[in-house]
Amino acid sequence: GINAEYMGISNRTMNKSFLLSLLLLSLLSISYAYLPGVAPKEYEVADEVEVKVVSLDSIQTQLPYEFYHLPFCRPDNIEPSAENIGEVLSGDRVETSAYQIQMLTTEACKLLCIQRYTPQELSLFTEAIQDEYYVNMLIDDFPAATKYYSVSGPNEGDVTTHYVKGFPLGFVGSPDNPKTEPNVKYVNNHIRFVVDYHKEPKEFQGYRIVGFEVQAFSVKHHPVEPIKPNVDLKQIKKIELHSCTPLSPVTHVLCVDT
């Protein structure tokens, strides 16, 4: 599959005024099935794979928001991007995003953007994290999903895999996580895309996407060179980090680095 990792720089708590977003891309080849009425699309190596953003939702409030209700990284032009009957009938506003990934191209520690936020903008994030909002995206009509594991079954140590639509915007620190501060909101500023694909040369040419998993992290990233206060953040296209390199991928250990 494709593995891509985007990330954002901040101290992860929502009391700082700038955020850098990064992506890690990963590829996994698996068997597949398609939804009825959805035509599969074939990709060649290095073809662009469009990442669409959909909505933010919460089981706590039952009140969905459009993706850009929050001041996320944006593309130069945000355009409606519903292309088929399924996306139209969902009722969600499907839009373009700033994410750029290519088929069968693995990338790590890729900068999405760096932004400075006002206190009012940060409060939008803190309120949404408190209300347990999830972020929803699409790749080739497959919704982003988060994988969870639980210990269950007749035998001791049996593990069951679960998937939840979307991925959490962030989380609230608690005494159960000793490396976080209780009641402090942490934004997931670093996400890893895992895109599953299938190849069947006897049936079609190229590769078909068959799944889309997102692994979300909250990371206190450390630039090798400090970002100067007066620099134009839009001009920064790449950044070298102590906290993320291709040989030292982000893990959940970094998630609790304060």
Tab-separated table of C-alpha atoms in Angstrom:
chain	number	residue	atom	x	y	z
A	1	GLY	CA	0.000	0.000	0.000
A	2	ILE	CA	0.935	3.631	0.037
A	3	ASN	CA	2.279	5.090	3.245
A	4	ALA	CA	2.358	8.868	3.555
A	5	GLU	CA	2.906	10.997	6.607
A	6	TYR	CA	1.947	14.649	7.033
A	7	MET	CA	2.637	16.522	10.215
A	8	GLY	CA	2.195	19.776	12.056
A	9	ILE	CA	4.586	21.510	14.414
A	10	SER	CA	3.455	22.976	17.696
A	11	ASN	CA	3.994	21.929	21.267
A	12	ARG	CA	0.796	19.899	20.651
A	13	THR	CA	-1.148	21.648	23.387
A	14	MET	CA	-3.563	24.285	22.142
A	15	ASN	CA	-1.891	27.221	23.858
A	16	LYS	CA	0.674	27.912	21.149
A	17	SER	CA	0.178	29.981	18.040
A	18	PHE	CA	1.645	27.989	15.213
A	19	LEU	CA	1.259	24.577	13.771
A	20	LEU	CA	3.115	22.590	11.142
A	21	SER	CA	1.418	19.674	9.409
A	22	LEU	CA	3.150	16.580	7.981
A	23	LEU	CA	2.226	13.316	6.245
A	24	LEU	CA	3.686	9.778	6.031
A	25	LEU	CA	2.519	7.603	3.131
A	26	SER	CA	2.452	3.767	3.241
A	27	LEU	CA	1.440	1.092	0.679
A	28	LEU	CA	-0.063	-2.339	1.343
A	29	SER	CA	-1.161	-4.867	-1.278
A	30	ILE	CA	-4.307	-6.790	-0.293
A	31	SER	CA	-7.394	-8.539	-1.683
A	32	TYR	CA	-10.374	-6.341	-2.426
A	33	ALA	CA	-14.117	-5.746	-2.871
A	34	TYR	CA	-15.966	-2.712	-4.249
A	35	LEU	CA	-19.233	-1.064	-3.355
A	36	PRO	CA	-22.024	-1.693	-5.867
A	37	GLY	CA	-22.329	1.118	-8.404
A	38	VAL	CA	-18.863	2.531	-7.731
A	39	ALA	CA	-16.570	2.169	-10.722
A	40	PRO	CA	-12.981	1.262	-9.768
A	41	LYS	CA	-10.149	3.455	-10.993
A	42	GLU	CA	-6.776	2.192	-12.113
A	43	TYR	CA	-3.540	3.986	-11.225
A	44	GLU	CA	-0.021	3.681	-12.543
A	45	VAL	CA	3.103	4.138	-10.410
A	46	ALA	CA	3.537	7.808	-9.368
A	47	ASP	CA	0.029	8.829	-10.520
A	48	GLU	CA	-1.470	11.528	-8.331
A	49	VAL	CA	-3.945	10.215	-5.743
A	50	GLU	CA	-6.407	12.882	-4.710
A	51	VAL	CA	-7.184	13.282	-1.016
A	52	LYS	CA	-10.571	14.911	-0.453
A	53	VAL	CA	-11.819	16.368	2.810
A	54	VAL	CA	-15.394	15.836	3.885
A	55	SER	CA	-16.561	16.903	7.311
A	56	LEU	CA	-16.045	16.959	11.043
A	57	ASP	CA	-18.516	15.021	13.180
A	58	SER	CA	-19.030	14.089	16.800
A	59	ILE	CA	-21.230	11.557	18.553
A	60	GLN	CA	-21.248	13.958	21.508
A	61	THR	CA	-22.896	16.912	19.748
A	62	GLN	CA	-24.471	15.282	16.651
A	63	LEU	CA	-23.637	18.574	14.924
A	64	PRO	CA	-21.412	18.183	11.829
A	65	TYR	CA	-19.164	20.960	10.544
A	66	GLU	CA	-17.602	21.522	7.172
A	67	PHE	CA	-13.903	20.615	7.174
A	68	TYR	CA	-12.671	24.180	6.739
A	69	HIS	CA	-14.781	25.374	9.659
A	70	LEU	CA	-11.489	24.834	11.477
A	71	PRO	CA	-8.403	26.694	10.200
A	72	PHE	CA	-6.605	23.672	8.754
A	73	CYS	CA	-3.898	23.895	6.098
A	74	ARG	CA	-5.563	24.887	2.825
A	75	PRO	CA	-4.781	24.430	-0.864
A	76	ASP	CA	-4.405	27.534	-3.019
A	77	ASN	CA	-7.989	27.045	-4.199
A	78	ILE	CA	-10.688	25.184	-2.289
A	79	GLU	CA	-13.161	23.661	-4.725
A	80	PRO	CA	-16.218	21.396	-4.384
A	81	SER	CA	-15.100	17.909	-5.360
A	82	ALA	CA	-18.090	15.538	-5.280
A	83	GLU	CA	-17.670	13.480	-8.459
A	84	ASN	CA	-20.146	10.615	-8.219
A	85	ILE	CA	-23.654	9.848	-7.041
A	86	GLY	CA	-22.424	8.333	-3.778
A	87	GLU	CA	-20.562	11.490	-2.775
A	88	VAL	CA	-23.547	13.643	-3.771
A	89	LEU	CA	-26.126	11.527	-1.922
A	90	SER	CA	-24.018	11.482	1.255
A	91	GLY	CA	-25.066	15.077	1.841
A	92	ASP	CA	-21.560	16.041	2.917
A	93	ARG	CA	-19.612	18.880	1.378
A	94	VAL	CA	-16.695	17.170	-0.376
A	95	GLU	CA	-13.796	19.540	-1.074
A	96	THR	CA	-10.219	19.558	-2.301
A	97	SER	CA	-7.312	19.479	0.145
A	98	ALA	CA	-3.641	20.456	0.370
A	99	TYR	CA	-2.473	16.834	0.618
A	100	GLN	CA	-0.418	15.534	-2.310
A	101	ILE	CA	0.360	11.833	-2.614
A	102	GLN	CA	1.361	9.550	-5.485
A	103	MET	CA	0.588	5.911	-6.167
A	104	LEU	CA	3.176	3.431	-4.854
A	105	THR	CA	5.324	6.290	-3.543
A	106	THR	CA	6.310	6.051	0.112
A	107	GLU	CA	7.122	9.335	1.837
A	108	ALA	CA	7.959	10.316	5.398
A	109	CYS	CA	7.978	13.541	7.422
A	110	LYS	CA	6.417	15.570	4.619
A	111	LEU	CA	5.526	19.150	5.468
A	112	LEU	CA	1.942	20.183	4.725
A	113	CYS	CA	2.076	23.727	6.087
A	114	ILE	CA	3.082	25.910	9.015
A	115	GLN	CA	0.516	28.360	10.339
A	116	ARG	CA	0.234	30.977	13.057
A	117	TYR	CA	-3.089	31.082	14.875
A	118	THR	CA	-4.967	33.732	16.807
A	119	PRO	CA	-6.394	32.884	20.247
A	120	GLN	CA	-9.848	32.797	18.634
A	121	GLU	CA	-8.714	30.233	16.056
A	122	LEU	CA	-7.091	28.085	18.739
A	123	SER	CA	-10.321	28.136	20.718
A	124	LEU	CA	-12.083	26.510	17.739
A	125	PHE	CA	-9.652	23.597	17.993
A	126	THR	CA	-9.949	23.274	21.776
A	127	GLU	CA	-13.745	23.261	21.681
A	128	ALA	CA	-13.823	20.657	18.898
A	129	ILE	CA	-11.319	18.425	20.733
A	130	GLN	CA	-13.359	18.724	23.942
A	131	ASP	CA	-16.449	17.641	21.977
A	132	GLU	CA	-14.543	14.625	20.540
A	133	TYR	CA	-14.799	15.593	16.885
A	134	TYR	CA	-13.513	13.240	14.201
A	135	VAL	CA	-12.030	14.293	10.849
A	136	ASN	CA	-13.373	12.661	7.686
A	137	MET	CA	-11.536	12.302	4.366
A	138	LEU	CA	-11.852	10.314	1.143
A	139	ILE	CA	-9.410	8.682	-1.235
A	140	ASP	CA	-10.952	7.212	-4.391
A	141	ASP	CA	-14.361	6.975	-2.635
A	142	PHE	CA	-12.894	5.106	0.339
A	143	PRO	CA	-13.491	6.905	3.655
A	144	ALA	CA	-10.617	7.359	6.071
A	145	ALA	CA	-10.767	4.891	8.951
A	146	THR	CA	-8.941	4.463	12.253
A	147	LYS	CA	-7.936	0.957	13.371
A	148	TYR	CA	-8.382	-0.113	16.994
A	149	TYR	CA	-7.667	-3.383	18.771
A	150	SER	CA	-9.439	-5.016	21.688
A	151	VAL	CA	-8.697	-8.171	23.640
A	152	SER	CA	-11.700	-10.462	23.272
A	153	GLY	CA	-12.684	-13.966	22.289
A	154	PRO	CA	-12.814	-17.424	23.874
A	155	ASN	CA	-9.066	-17.714	24.279
A	156	GLU	CA	-6.835	-15.592	26.476
A	157	GLY	CA	-4.946	-13.061	24.390
A	158	ASP	CA	-7.391	-13.103	21.455
A	159	VAL	CA	-7.276	-9.744	19.694
A	160	THR	CA	-10.112	-8.279	17.632
A	161	THR	CA	-9.563	-5.511	15.082
A	162	HIS	CA	-12.109	-2.694	14.846
A	163	TYR	CA	-12.402	0.220	12.416
A	164	VAL	CA	-13.991	3.602	13.105
A	165	LYS	CA	-14.853	6.111	10.380
A	166	GLY	CA	-12.540	9.129	10.379
A	167	PHE	CA	-9.793	9.914	12.865
A	168	PRO	CA	-9.777	11.945	16.094
A	169	LEU	CA	-8.946	15.635	15.825
A	170	GLY	CA	-7.118	15.369	19.150
A	171	PHE	CA	-7.533	14.283	22.746
A	172	VAL	CA	-7.710	15.637	26.293
A	173	GLY	CA	-4.838	14.939	28.676
A	174	SER	CA	-5.630	12.854	31.731
A	175	PRO	CA	-3.970	11.222	34.755
A	176	ASP	CA	-4.197	7.918	32.866
A	177	ASN	CA	-1.616	9.294	30.443
A	178	PRO	CA	1.124	10.478	32.821
A	179	LYS	CA	3.073	12.349	30.144
A	180	THR	CA	0.143	14.656	29.421
A	181	GLU	CA	-1.325	17.422	31.526
A	182	PRO	CA	-4.829	16.697	32.808
A	183	ASN	CA	-7.586	18.586	30.953
A	184	VAL	CA	-5.133	20.071	28.439
A	185	LYS	CA	-6.223	19.657	24.799
A	186	TYR	CA	-3.725	18.065	22.399
A	187	VAL	CA	-4.194	18.343	18.645
A	188	ASN	CA	-3.235	15.485	16.323
A	189	ASN	CA	-0.800	17.484	14.212
A	190	HIS	CA	0.913	14.491	12.579
A	191	ILE	CA	-0.993	11.952	10.495
A	192	ARG	CA	0.026	8.824	8.621
A	193	PHE	CA	-1.949	7.656	5.587
A	194	VAL	CA	-1.941	3.925	4.854
A	195	VAL	CA	-3.524	3.278	1.454
A	196	ASP	CA	-4.248	-0.346	0.543
A	197	TYR	CA	-4.076	-1.370	-3.113
A	198	HIS	CA	-4.691	-4.405	-5.309
A	199	LYS	CA	-3.123	-5.557	-8.570
A	200	GLU	CA	-4.638	-8.214	-10.865
A	201	PRO	CA	-2.831	-8.199	-14.259
A	202	LYS	CA	-5.230	-10.743	-15.783
A	203	GLU	CA	-8.219	-8.483	-15.089
A	204	PHE	CA	-6.987	-4.873	-15.383
A	205	GLN	CA	-3.909	-2.739	-15.949
A	206	GLY	CA	-2.291	-0.869	-13.082
A	207	TYR	CA	-3.358	-0.719	-9.434
A	208	ARG	CA	-6.665	-0.177	-7.653
A	209	ILE	CA	-7.081	1.429	-4.252
A	210	VAL	CA	-9.060	-0.781	-1.861
A	211	GLY	CA	-8.710	0.858	1.562
A	212	PHE	CA	-7.670	4.015	3.416
A	213	GLU	CA	-6.425	4.004	7.024
A	214	VAL	CA	-5.249	7.044	8.992
A	215	GLN	CA	-3.012	6.879	12.059
A	216	ALA	CA	-3.140	10.157	13.997
A	217	PHE	CA	-0.424	11.383	16.372
A	218	SER	CA	0.136	14.407	18.558
A	219	VAL	CA	3.826	15.277	18.357
A	220	LYS	CA	5.989	18.040	19.732
A	221	HIS	CA	8.185	18.463	16.678
A	222	HIS	CA	11.672	19.929	16.954
A	223	PRO	CA	13.051	21.726	13.867
A	224	VAL	CA	16.797	21.369	13.367
A	225	GLU	CA	16.894	25.094	12.623
A	226	PRO	CA	14.538	27.268	14.735
A	227	ILE	CA	11.837	29.089	12.772
A	228	LYS	CA	12.482	32.823	12.941
A	229	PRO	CA	9.590	34.938	14.304
A	230	ASN	CA	9.306	37.233	11.280
A	231	VAL	CA	9.692	34.652	8.500
A	232	ASP	CA	6.903	34.237	5.944
A	233	LEU	CA	5.624	30.772	6.849
A	234	LYS	CA	4.082	30.233	3.404
A	235	GLN	CA	7.581	30.273	1.898
A	236	ILE	CA	8.676	27.261	3.967
A	237	LYS	CA	8.176	24.181	1.764
A	238	LYS	CA	10.503	21.745	3.538
A	239	ILE	CA	11.851	21.502	7.041
A	240	GLU	CA	14.368	19.235	8.739
A	241	LEU	CA	13.318	17.849	12.096
A	242	HIS	CA	14.983	16.121	15.015
A	243	SER	CA	11.615	14.539	15.863
A	244	CYS	CA	10.882	12.837	12.535
A	245	THR	CA	13.214	11.290	9.975
A	246	PRO	CA	12.745	8.395	7.494
A	247	LEU	CA	15.006	6.259	9.697
A	248	SER	CA	13.213	7.276	12.884
A	249	PRO	CA	9.454	7.222	12.226
A	250	VAL	CA	6.982	8.753	14.591
A	251	THR	CA	5.435	6.358	17.104
A	252	HIS	CA	2.979	6.759	19.950
A	253	VAL	CA	5.954	7.245	22.262
A	254	LEU	CA	6.315	10.683	20.672
A	255	CYS	CA	2.605	11.186	21.154
A	256	VAL	CA	3.152	11.812	24.829
A	257	ASP	CA	6.302	13.954	24.550
A	258	THR	CA	5.467	17.272	26.231
